[in-house]
PDB file of C-alpha atoms in Angstrom:
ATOM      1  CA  UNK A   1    -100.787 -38.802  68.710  1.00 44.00           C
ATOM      2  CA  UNK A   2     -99.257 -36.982  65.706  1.00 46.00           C
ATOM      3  CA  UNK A   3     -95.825 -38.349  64.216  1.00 49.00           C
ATOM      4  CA  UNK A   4     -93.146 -36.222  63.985  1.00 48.00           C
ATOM      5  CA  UNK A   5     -92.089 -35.092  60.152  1.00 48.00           C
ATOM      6  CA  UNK A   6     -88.871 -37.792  59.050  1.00 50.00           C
ATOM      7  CA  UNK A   7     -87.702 -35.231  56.905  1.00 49.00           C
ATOM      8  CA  UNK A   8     -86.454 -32.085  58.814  1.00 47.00           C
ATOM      9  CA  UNK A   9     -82.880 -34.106  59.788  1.00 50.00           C
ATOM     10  CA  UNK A  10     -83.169 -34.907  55.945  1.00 49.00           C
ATOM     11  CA  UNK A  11     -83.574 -30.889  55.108  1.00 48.00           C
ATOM     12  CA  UNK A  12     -80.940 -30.038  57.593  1.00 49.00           C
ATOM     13  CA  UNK A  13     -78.680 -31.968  55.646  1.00 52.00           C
ATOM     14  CA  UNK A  14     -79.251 -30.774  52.598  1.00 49.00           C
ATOM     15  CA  UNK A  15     -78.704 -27.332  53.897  1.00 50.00           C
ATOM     16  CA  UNK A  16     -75.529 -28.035  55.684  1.00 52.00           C
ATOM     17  CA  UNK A  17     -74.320 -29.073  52.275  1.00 52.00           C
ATOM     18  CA  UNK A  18     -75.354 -26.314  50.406  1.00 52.00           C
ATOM     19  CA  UNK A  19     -72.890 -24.177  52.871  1.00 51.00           C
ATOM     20  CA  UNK A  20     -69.703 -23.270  51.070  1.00 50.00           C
ATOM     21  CA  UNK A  21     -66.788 -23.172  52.940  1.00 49.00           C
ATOM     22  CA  UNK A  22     -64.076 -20.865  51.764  1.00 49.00           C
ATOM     23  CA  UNK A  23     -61.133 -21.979  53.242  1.00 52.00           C
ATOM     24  CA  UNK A  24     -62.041 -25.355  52.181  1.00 52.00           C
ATOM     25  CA  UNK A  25     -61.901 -24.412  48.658  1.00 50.00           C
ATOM     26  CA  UNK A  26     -59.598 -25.780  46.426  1.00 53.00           C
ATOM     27  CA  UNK A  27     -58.745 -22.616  44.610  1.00 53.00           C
ATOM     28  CA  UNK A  28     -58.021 -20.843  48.169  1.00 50.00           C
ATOM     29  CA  UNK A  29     -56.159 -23.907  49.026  1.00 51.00           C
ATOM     30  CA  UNK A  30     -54.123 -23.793  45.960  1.00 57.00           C
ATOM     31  CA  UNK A  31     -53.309 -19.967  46.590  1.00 59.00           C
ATOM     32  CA  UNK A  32     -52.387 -20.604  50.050  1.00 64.00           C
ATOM     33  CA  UNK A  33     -50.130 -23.224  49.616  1.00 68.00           C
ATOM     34  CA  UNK A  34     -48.519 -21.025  46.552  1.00 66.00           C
ATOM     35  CA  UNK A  35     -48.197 -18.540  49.249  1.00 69.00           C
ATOM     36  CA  UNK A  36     -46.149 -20.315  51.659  1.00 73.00           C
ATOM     37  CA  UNK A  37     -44.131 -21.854  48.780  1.00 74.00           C
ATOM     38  CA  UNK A  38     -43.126 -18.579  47.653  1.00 76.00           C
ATOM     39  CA  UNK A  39     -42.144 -17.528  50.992  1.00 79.00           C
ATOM     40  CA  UNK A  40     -40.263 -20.927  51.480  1.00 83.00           C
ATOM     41  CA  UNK A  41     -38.387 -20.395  48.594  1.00 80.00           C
ATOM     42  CA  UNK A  42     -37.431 -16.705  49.564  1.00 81.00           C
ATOM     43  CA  UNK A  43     -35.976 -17.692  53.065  1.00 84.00           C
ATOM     44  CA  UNK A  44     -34.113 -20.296  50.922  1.00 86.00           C
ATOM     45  CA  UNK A  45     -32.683 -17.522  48.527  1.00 86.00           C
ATOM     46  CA  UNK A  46     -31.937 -15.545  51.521  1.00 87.00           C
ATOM     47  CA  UNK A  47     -30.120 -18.539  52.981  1.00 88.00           C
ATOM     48  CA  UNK A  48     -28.225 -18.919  49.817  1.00 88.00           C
ATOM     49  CA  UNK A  49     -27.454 -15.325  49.156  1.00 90.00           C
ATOM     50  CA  UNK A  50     -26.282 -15.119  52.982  1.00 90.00           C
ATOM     51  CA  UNK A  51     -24.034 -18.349  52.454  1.00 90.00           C
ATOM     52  CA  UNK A  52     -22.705 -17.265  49.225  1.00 92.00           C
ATOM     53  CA  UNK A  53     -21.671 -14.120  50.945  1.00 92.00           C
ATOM     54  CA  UNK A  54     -20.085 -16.209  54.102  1.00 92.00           C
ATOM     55  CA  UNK A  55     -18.279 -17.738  51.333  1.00 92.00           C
ATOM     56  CA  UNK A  56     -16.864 -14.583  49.555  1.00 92.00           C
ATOM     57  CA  UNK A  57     -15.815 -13.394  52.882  1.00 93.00           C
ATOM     58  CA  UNK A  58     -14.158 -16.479  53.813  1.00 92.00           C
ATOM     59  CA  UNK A  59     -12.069 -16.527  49.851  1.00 92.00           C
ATOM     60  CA  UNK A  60     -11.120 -12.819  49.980  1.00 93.00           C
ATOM     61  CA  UNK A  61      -9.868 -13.955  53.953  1.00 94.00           C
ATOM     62  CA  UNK A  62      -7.923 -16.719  51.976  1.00 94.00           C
ATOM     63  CA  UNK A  63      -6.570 -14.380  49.572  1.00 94.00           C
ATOM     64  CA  UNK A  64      -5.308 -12.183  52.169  1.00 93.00           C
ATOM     65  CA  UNK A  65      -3.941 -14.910  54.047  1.00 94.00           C
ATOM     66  CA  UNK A  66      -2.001 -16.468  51.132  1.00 93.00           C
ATOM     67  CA  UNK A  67      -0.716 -12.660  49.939  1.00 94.00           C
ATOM     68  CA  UNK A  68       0.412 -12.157  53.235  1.00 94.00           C
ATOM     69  CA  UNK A  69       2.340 -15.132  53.193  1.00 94.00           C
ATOM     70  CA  UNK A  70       3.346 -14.948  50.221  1.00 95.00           C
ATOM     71  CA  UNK A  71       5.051 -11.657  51.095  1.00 95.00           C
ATOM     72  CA  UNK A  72       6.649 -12.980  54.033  1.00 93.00           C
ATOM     73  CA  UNK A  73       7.945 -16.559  52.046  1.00 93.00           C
ATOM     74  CA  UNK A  74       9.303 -13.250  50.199  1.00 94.00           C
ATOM     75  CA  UNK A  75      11.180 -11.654  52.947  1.00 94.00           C
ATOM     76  CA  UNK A  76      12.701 -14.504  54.419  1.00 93.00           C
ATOM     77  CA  UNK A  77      13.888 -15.086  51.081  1.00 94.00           C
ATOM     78  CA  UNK A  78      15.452 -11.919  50.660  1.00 94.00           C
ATOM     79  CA  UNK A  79      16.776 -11.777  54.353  1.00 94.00           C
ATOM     80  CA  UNK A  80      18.712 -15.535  53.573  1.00 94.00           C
ATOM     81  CA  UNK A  81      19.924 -14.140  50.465  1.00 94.00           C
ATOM     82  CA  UNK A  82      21.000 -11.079  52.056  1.00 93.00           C
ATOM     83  CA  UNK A  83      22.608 -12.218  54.798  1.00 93.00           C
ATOM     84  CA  UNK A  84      24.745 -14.611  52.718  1.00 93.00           C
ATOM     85  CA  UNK A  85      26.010 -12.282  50.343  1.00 94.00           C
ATOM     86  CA  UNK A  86      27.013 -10.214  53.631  1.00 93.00           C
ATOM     87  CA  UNK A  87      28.620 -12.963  55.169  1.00 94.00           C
ATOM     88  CA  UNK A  88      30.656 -13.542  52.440  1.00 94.00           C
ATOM     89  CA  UNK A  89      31.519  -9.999  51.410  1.00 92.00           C
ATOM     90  CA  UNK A  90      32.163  -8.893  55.108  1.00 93.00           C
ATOM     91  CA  UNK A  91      34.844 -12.465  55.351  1.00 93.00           C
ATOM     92  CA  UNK A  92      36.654 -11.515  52.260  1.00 92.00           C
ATOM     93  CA  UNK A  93      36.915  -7.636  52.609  1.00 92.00           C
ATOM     94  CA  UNK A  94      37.890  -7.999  56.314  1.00 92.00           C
ATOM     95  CA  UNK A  95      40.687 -10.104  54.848  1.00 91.00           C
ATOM     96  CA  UNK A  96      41.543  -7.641  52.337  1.00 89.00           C
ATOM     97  CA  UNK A  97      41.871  -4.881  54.869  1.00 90.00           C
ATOM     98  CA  UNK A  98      43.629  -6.676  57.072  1.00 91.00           C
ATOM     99  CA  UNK A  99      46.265  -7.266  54.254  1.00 88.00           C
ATOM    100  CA  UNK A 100      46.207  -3.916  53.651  1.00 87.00           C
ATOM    101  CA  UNK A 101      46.435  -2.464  57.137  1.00 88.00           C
ATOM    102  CA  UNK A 102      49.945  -4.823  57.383  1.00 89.00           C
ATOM    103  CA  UNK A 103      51.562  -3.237  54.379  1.00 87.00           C
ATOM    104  CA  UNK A 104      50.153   0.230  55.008  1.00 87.00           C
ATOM    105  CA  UNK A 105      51.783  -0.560  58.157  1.00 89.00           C
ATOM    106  CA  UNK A 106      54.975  -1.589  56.633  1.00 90.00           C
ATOM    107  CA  UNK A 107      54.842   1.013  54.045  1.00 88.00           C
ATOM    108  CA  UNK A 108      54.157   3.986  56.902  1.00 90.00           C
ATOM    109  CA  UNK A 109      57.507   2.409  58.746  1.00 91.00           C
ATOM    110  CA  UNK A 110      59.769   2.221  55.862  1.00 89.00           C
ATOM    111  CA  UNK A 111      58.445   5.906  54.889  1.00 89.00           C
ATOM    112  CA  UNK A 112      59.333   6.979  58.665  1.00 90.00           C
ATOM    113  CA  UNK A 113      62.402   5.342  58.621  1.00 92.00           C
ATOM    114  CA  UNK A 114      63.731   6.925  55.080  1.00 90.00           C
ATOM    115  CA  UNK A 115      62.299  10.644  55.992  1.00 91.00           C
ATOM    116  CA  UNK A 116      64.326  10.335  59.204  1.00 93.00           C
ATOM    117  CA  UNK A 117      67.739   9.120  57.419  1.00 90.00           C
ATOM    118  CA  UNK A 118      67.206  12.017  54.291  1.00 90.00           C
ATOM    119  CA  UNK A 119      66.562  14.785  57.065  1.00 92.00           C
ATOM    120  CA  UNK A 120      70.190  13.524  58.485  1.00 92.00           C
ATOM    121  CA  UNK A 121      71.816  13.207  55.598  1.00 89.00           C
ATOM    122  CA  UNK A 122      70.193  16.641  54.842  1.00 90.00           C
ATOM    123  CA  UNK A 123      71.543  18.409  58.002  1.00 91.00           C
ATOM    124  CA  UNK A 124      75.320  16.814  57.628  1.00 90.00           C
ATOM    125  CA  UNK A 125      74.692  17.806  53.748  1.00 88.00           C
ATOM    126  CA  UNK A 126      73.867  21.523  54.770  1.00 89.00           C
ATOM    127  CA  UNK A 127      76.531  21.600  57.127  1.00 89.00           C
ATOM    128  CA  UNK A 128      79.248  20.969  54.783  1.00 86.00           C
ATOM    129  CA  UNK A 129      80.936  24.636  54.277  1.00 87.00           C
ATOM    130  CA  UNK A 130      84.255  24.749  52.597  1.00 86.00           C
ATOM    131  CA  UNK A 131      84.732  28.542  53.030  1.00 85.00           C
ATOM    132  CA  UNK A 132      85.254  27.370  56.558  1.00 85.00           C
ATOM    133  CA  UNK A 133      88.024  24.459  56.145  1.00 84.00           C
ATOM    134  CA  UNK A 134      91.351  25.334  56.815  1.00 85.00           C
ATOM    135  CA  UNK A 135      94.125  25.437  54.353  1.00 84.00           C
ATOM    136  CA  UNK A 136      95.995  22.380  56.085  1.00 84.00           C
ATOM    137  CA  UNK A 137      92.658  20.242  56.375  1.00 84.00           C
ATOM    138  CA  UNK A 138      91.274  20.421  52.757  1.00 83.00           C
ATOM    139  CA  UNK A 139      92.139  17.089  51.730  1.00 86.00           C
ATOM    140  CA  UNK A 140      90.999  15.356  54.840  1.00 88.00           C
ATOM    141  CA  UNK A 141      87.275  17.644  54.636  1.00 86.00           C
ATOM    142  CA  UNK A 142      87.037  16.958  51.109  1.00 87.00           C
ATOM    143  CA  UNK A 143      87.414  13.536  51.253  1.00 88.00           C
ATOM    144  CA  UNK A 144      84.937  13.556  54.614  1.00 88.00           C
ATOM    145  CA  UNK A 145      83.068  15.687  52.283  1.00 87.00           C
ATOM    146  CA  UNK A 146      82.428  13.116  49.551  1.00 89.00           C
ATOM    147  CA  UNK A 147      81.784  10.331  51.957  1.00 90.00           C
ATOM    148  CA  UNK A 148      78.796  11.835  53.148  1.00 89.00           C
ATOM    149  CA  UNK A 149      77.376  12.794  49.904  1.00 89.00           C
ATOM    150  CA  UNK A 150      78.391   8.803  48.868  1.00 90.00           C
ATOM    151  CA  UNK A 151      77.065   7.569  52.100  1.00 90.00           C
ATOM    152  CA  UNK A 152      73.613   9.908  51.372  1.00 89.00           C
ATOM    153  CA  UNK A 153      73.602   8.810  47.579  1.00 90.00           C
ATOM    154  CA  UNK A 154      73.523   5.274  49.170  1.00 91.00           C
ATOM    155  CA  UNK A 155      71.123   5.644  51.942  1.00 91.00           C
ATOM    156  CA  UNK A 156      68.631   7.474  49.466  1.00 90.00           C
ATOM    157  CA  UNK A 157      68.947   4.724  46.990  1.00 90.00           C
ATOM    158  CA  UNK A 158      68.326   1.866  49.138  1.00 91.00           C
ATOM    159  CA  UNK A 159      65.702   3.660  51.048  1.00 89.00           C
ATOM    160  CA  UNK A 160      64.264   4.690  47.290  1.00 89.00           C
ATOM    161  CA  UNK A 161      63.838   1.052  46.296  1.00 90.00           C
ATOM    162  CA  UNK A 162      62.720  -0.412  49.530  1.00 89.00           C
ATOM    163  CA  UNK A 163      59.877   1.477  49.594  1.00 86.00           C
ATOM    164  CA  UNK A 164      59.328   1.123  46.178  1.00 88.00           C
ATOM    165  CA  UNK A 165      58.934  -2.751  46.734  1.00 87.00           C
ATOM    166  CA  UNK A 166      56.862  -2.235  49.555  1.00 84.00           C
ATOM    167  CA  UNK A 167      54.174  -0.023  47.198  1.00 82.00           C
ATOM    168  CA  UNK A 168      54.485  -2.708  44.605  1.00 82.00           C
ATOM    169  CA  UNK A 169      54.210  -5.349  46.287  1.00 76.00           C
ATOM    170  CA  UNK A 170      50.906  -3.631  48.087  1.00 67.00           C
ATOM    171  CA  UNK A 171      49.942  -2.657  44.184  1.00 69.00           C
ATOM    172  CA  UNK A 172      50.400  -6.374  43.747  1.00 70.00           C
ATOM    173  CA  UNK A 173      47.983  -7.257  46.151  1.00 65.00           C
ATOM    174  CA  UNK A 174      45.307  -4.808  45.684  1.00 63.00           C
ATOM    175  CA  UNK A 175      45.023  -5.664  41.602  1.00 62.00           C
ATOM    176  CA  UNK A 176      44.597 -10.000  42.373  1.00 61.00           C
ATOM    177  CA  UNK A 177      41.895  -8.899  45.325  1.00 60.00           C
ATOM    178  CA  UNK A 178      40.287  -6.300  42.508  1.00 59.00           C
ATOM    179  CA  UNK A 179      40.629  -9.298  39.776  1.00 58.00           C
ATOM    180  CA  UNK A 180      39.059 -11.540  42.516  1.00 58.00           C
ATOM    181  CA  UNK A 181      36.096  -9.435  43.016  1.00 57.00           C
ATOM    182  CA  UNK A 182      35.401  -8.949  39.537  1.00 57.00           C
ATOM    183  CA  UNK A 183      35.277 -12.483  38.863  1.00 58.00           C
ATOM    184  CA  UNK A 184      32.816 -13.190  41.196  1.00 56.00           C
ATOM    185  CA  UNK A 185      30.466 -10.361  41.230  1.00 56.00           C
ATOM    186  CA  UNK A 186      31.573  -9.003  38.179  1.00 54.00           C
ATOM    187  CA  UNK A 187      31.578  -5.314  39.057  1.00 46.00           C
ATOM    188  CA  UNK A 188      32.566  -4.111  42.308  1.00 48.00           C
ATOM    189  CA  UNK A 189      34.595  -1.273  43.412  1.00 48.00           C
ATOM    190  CA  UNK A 190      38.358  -2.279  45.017  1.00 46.00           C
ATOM    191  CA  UNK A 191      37.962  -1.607  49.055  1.00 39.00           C
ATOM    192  CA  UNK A 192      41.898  -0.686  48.593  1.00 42.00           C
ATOM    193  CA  UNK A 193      42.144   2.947  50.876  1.00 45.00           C
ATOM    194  CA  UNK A 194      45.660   3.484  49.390  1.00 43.00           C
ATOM    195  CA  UNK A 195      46.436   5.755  46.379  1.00 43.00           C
ATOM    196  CA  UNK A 196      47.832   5.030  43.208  1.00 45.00           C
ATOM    197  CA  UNK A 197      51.284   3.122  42.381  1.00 47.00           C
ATOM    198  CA  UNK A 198      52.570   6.260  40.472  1.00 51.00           C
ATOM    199  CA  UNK A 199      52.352   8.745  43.632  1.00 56.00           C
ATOM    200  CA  UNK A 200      55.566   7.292  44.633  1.00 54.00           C
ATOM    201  CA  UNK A 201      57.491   7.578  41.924  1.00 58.00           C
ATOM    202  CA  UNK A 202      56.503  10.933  41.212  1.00 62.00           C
ATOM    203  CA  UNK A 203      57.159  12.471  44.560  1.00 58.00           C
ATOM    204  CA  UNK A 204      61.128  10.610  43.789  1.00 57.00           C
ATOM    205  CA  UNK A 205      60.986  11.641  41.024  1.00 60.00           C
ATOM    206  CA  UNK A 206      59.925  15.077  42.589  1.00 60.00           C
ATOM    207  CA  UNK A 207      62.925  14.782  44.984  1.00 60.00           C
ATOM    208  CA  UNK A 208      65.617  13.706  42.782  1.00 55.00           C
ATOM    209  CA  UNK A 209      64.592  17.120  40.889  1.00 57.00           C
ATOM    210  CA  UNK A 210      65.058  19.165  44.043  1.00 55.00           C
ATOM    211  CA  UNK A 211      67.900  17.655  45.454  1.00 59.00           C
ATOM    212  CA  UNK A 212      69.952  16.831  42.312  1.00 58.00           C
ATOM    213  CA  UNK A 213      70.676  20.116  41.981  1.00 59.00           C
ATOM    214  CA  UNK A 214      71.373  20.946  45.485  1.00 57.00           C
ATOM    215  CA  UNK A 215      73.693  17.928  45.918  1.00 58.00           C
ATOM    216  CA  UNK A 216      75.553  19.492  41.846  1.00 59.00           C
ATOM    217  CA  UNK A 217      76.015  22.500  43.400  1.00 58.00           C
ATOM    218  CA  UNK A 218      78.219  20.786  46.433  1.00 58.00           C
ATOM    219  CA  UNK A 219      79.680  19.124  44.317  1.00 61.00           C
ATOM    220  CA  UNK A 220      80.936  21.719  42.363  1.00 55.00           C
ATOM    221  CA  UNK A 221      81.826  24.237  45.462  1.00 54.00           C
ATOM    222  CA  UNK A 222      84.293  21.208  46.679  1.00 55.00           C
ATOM    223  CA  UNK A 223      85.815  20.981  43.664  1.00 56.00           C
ATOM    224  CA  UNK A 224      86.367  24.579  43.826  1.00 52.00           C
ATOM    225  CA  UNK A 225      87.397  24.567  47.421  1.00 51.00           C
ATOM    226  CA  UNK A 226      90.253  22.228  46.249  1.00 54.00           C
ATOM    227  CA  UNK A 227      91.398  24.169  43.177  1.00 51.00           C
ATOM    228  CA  UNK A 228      91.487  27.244  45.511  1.00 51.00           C
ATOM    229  CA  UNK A 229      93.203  25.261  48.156  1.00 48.00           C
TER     230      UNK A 229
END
């Protein structure tokens, strides 16, 4: 019986080694693992480019954030500020014009009270006609005469310088709350709704002019009346 050849396992060997395997190559197993190493490190730049943009996002939300309240630290500022300065404004100048309401007040009742007393004085003035007395009665209207025009001279002399210390007393007033004012905010219009100290005068002044002459004249008619009577 024939033996079967001991070398065909050996040749089967040989060939099996003799096979070449790509994949098990080094060089393809070099350019594989290259391959996933480059796309490793491009899901990593992705992931960092992605981040870094998460991150910009979140600063330029910060920066919004702090502008806004910066803008608002800002505001509340200016609204404390403002309503202080009010406050104290508002205080003083309601003080002012309620000084000034009293002697407008006063001055409006001391001007009421002297136009009423000039217009009678004016009427018993006007009425005064000599060409009318009687012979018998000259002495008596003369001297009735003269005591009005004294008792008017009076009147519009007293009235003249009680209203005059009224509007400088009220001048008096206005200039220390103007000084006031200026001192602490250092320019700021007067709140004073009155007019200026010299008006009065000049509209006495004014009247003296007018009536001066009218009360002459009388004068002069009575002594006529007398030297014709």
């Amino acid at each position: 019986m024939a033996r079967k050849s001991p070398t065909i396992p050996a040749a089967s060997n040989a060939t099996e080694k003799d096979i070449l395997f790509f994949d098990d190559a080094p060089e393809f197993m070099d350019g594989r693992e290259a391959a996933e190493e480059m796309e490793n490190v491009d899901a990593r730049v992705k992931e960092a480019q992605e981040q870094l943009l998460r991150l910009r996002q979140q600063q330029e939300e910060i920066e919004r954030q702090k502008k806004h309240l910066e803008e608002l630290r800002q505001k509340q500022e200016r609204f404390g500020q403002g309503k202080r300065d009010l406050i104290e404004k508002l205080t003083r100048s309601t003080s002012t014009l309620d000084r000034e309401l009293y002697d407008a007040q006063k001055l409006v009742e001391e001007l009421s009270i002297a136009r009423d007393s000039f217009n009678h004085h004016l009427e018993i003035i006007k009425g005064i006609q000599p060409e009318k007395w009687h012979r018998s009665q000259v002495d008596e209207e003369l001297d009735g005469a003269l005591a009005a025009i004294e008792d008017a001279e009076d009147e519009f002399a007293k009235s003249t310088r009680r209203i005059q210390s009224v509007r400088q007393t009220e001048a008096s007033k206005t200039e220390a709350s103007d000084a006031n004012e200026d001192e602490e905010e250092g320019s700021q219009h007067s709140l004073s709704t009155t007019t200026g100290t010299d008006d009065f005068p000049s509209w006495f002044r004014r009247g003296l002019a007018f009536n001066i002459p009218l009360v002459a004249g009388l004068i002069v008619l009575l002594i006529l009346a007398r030297l014709m009577f």
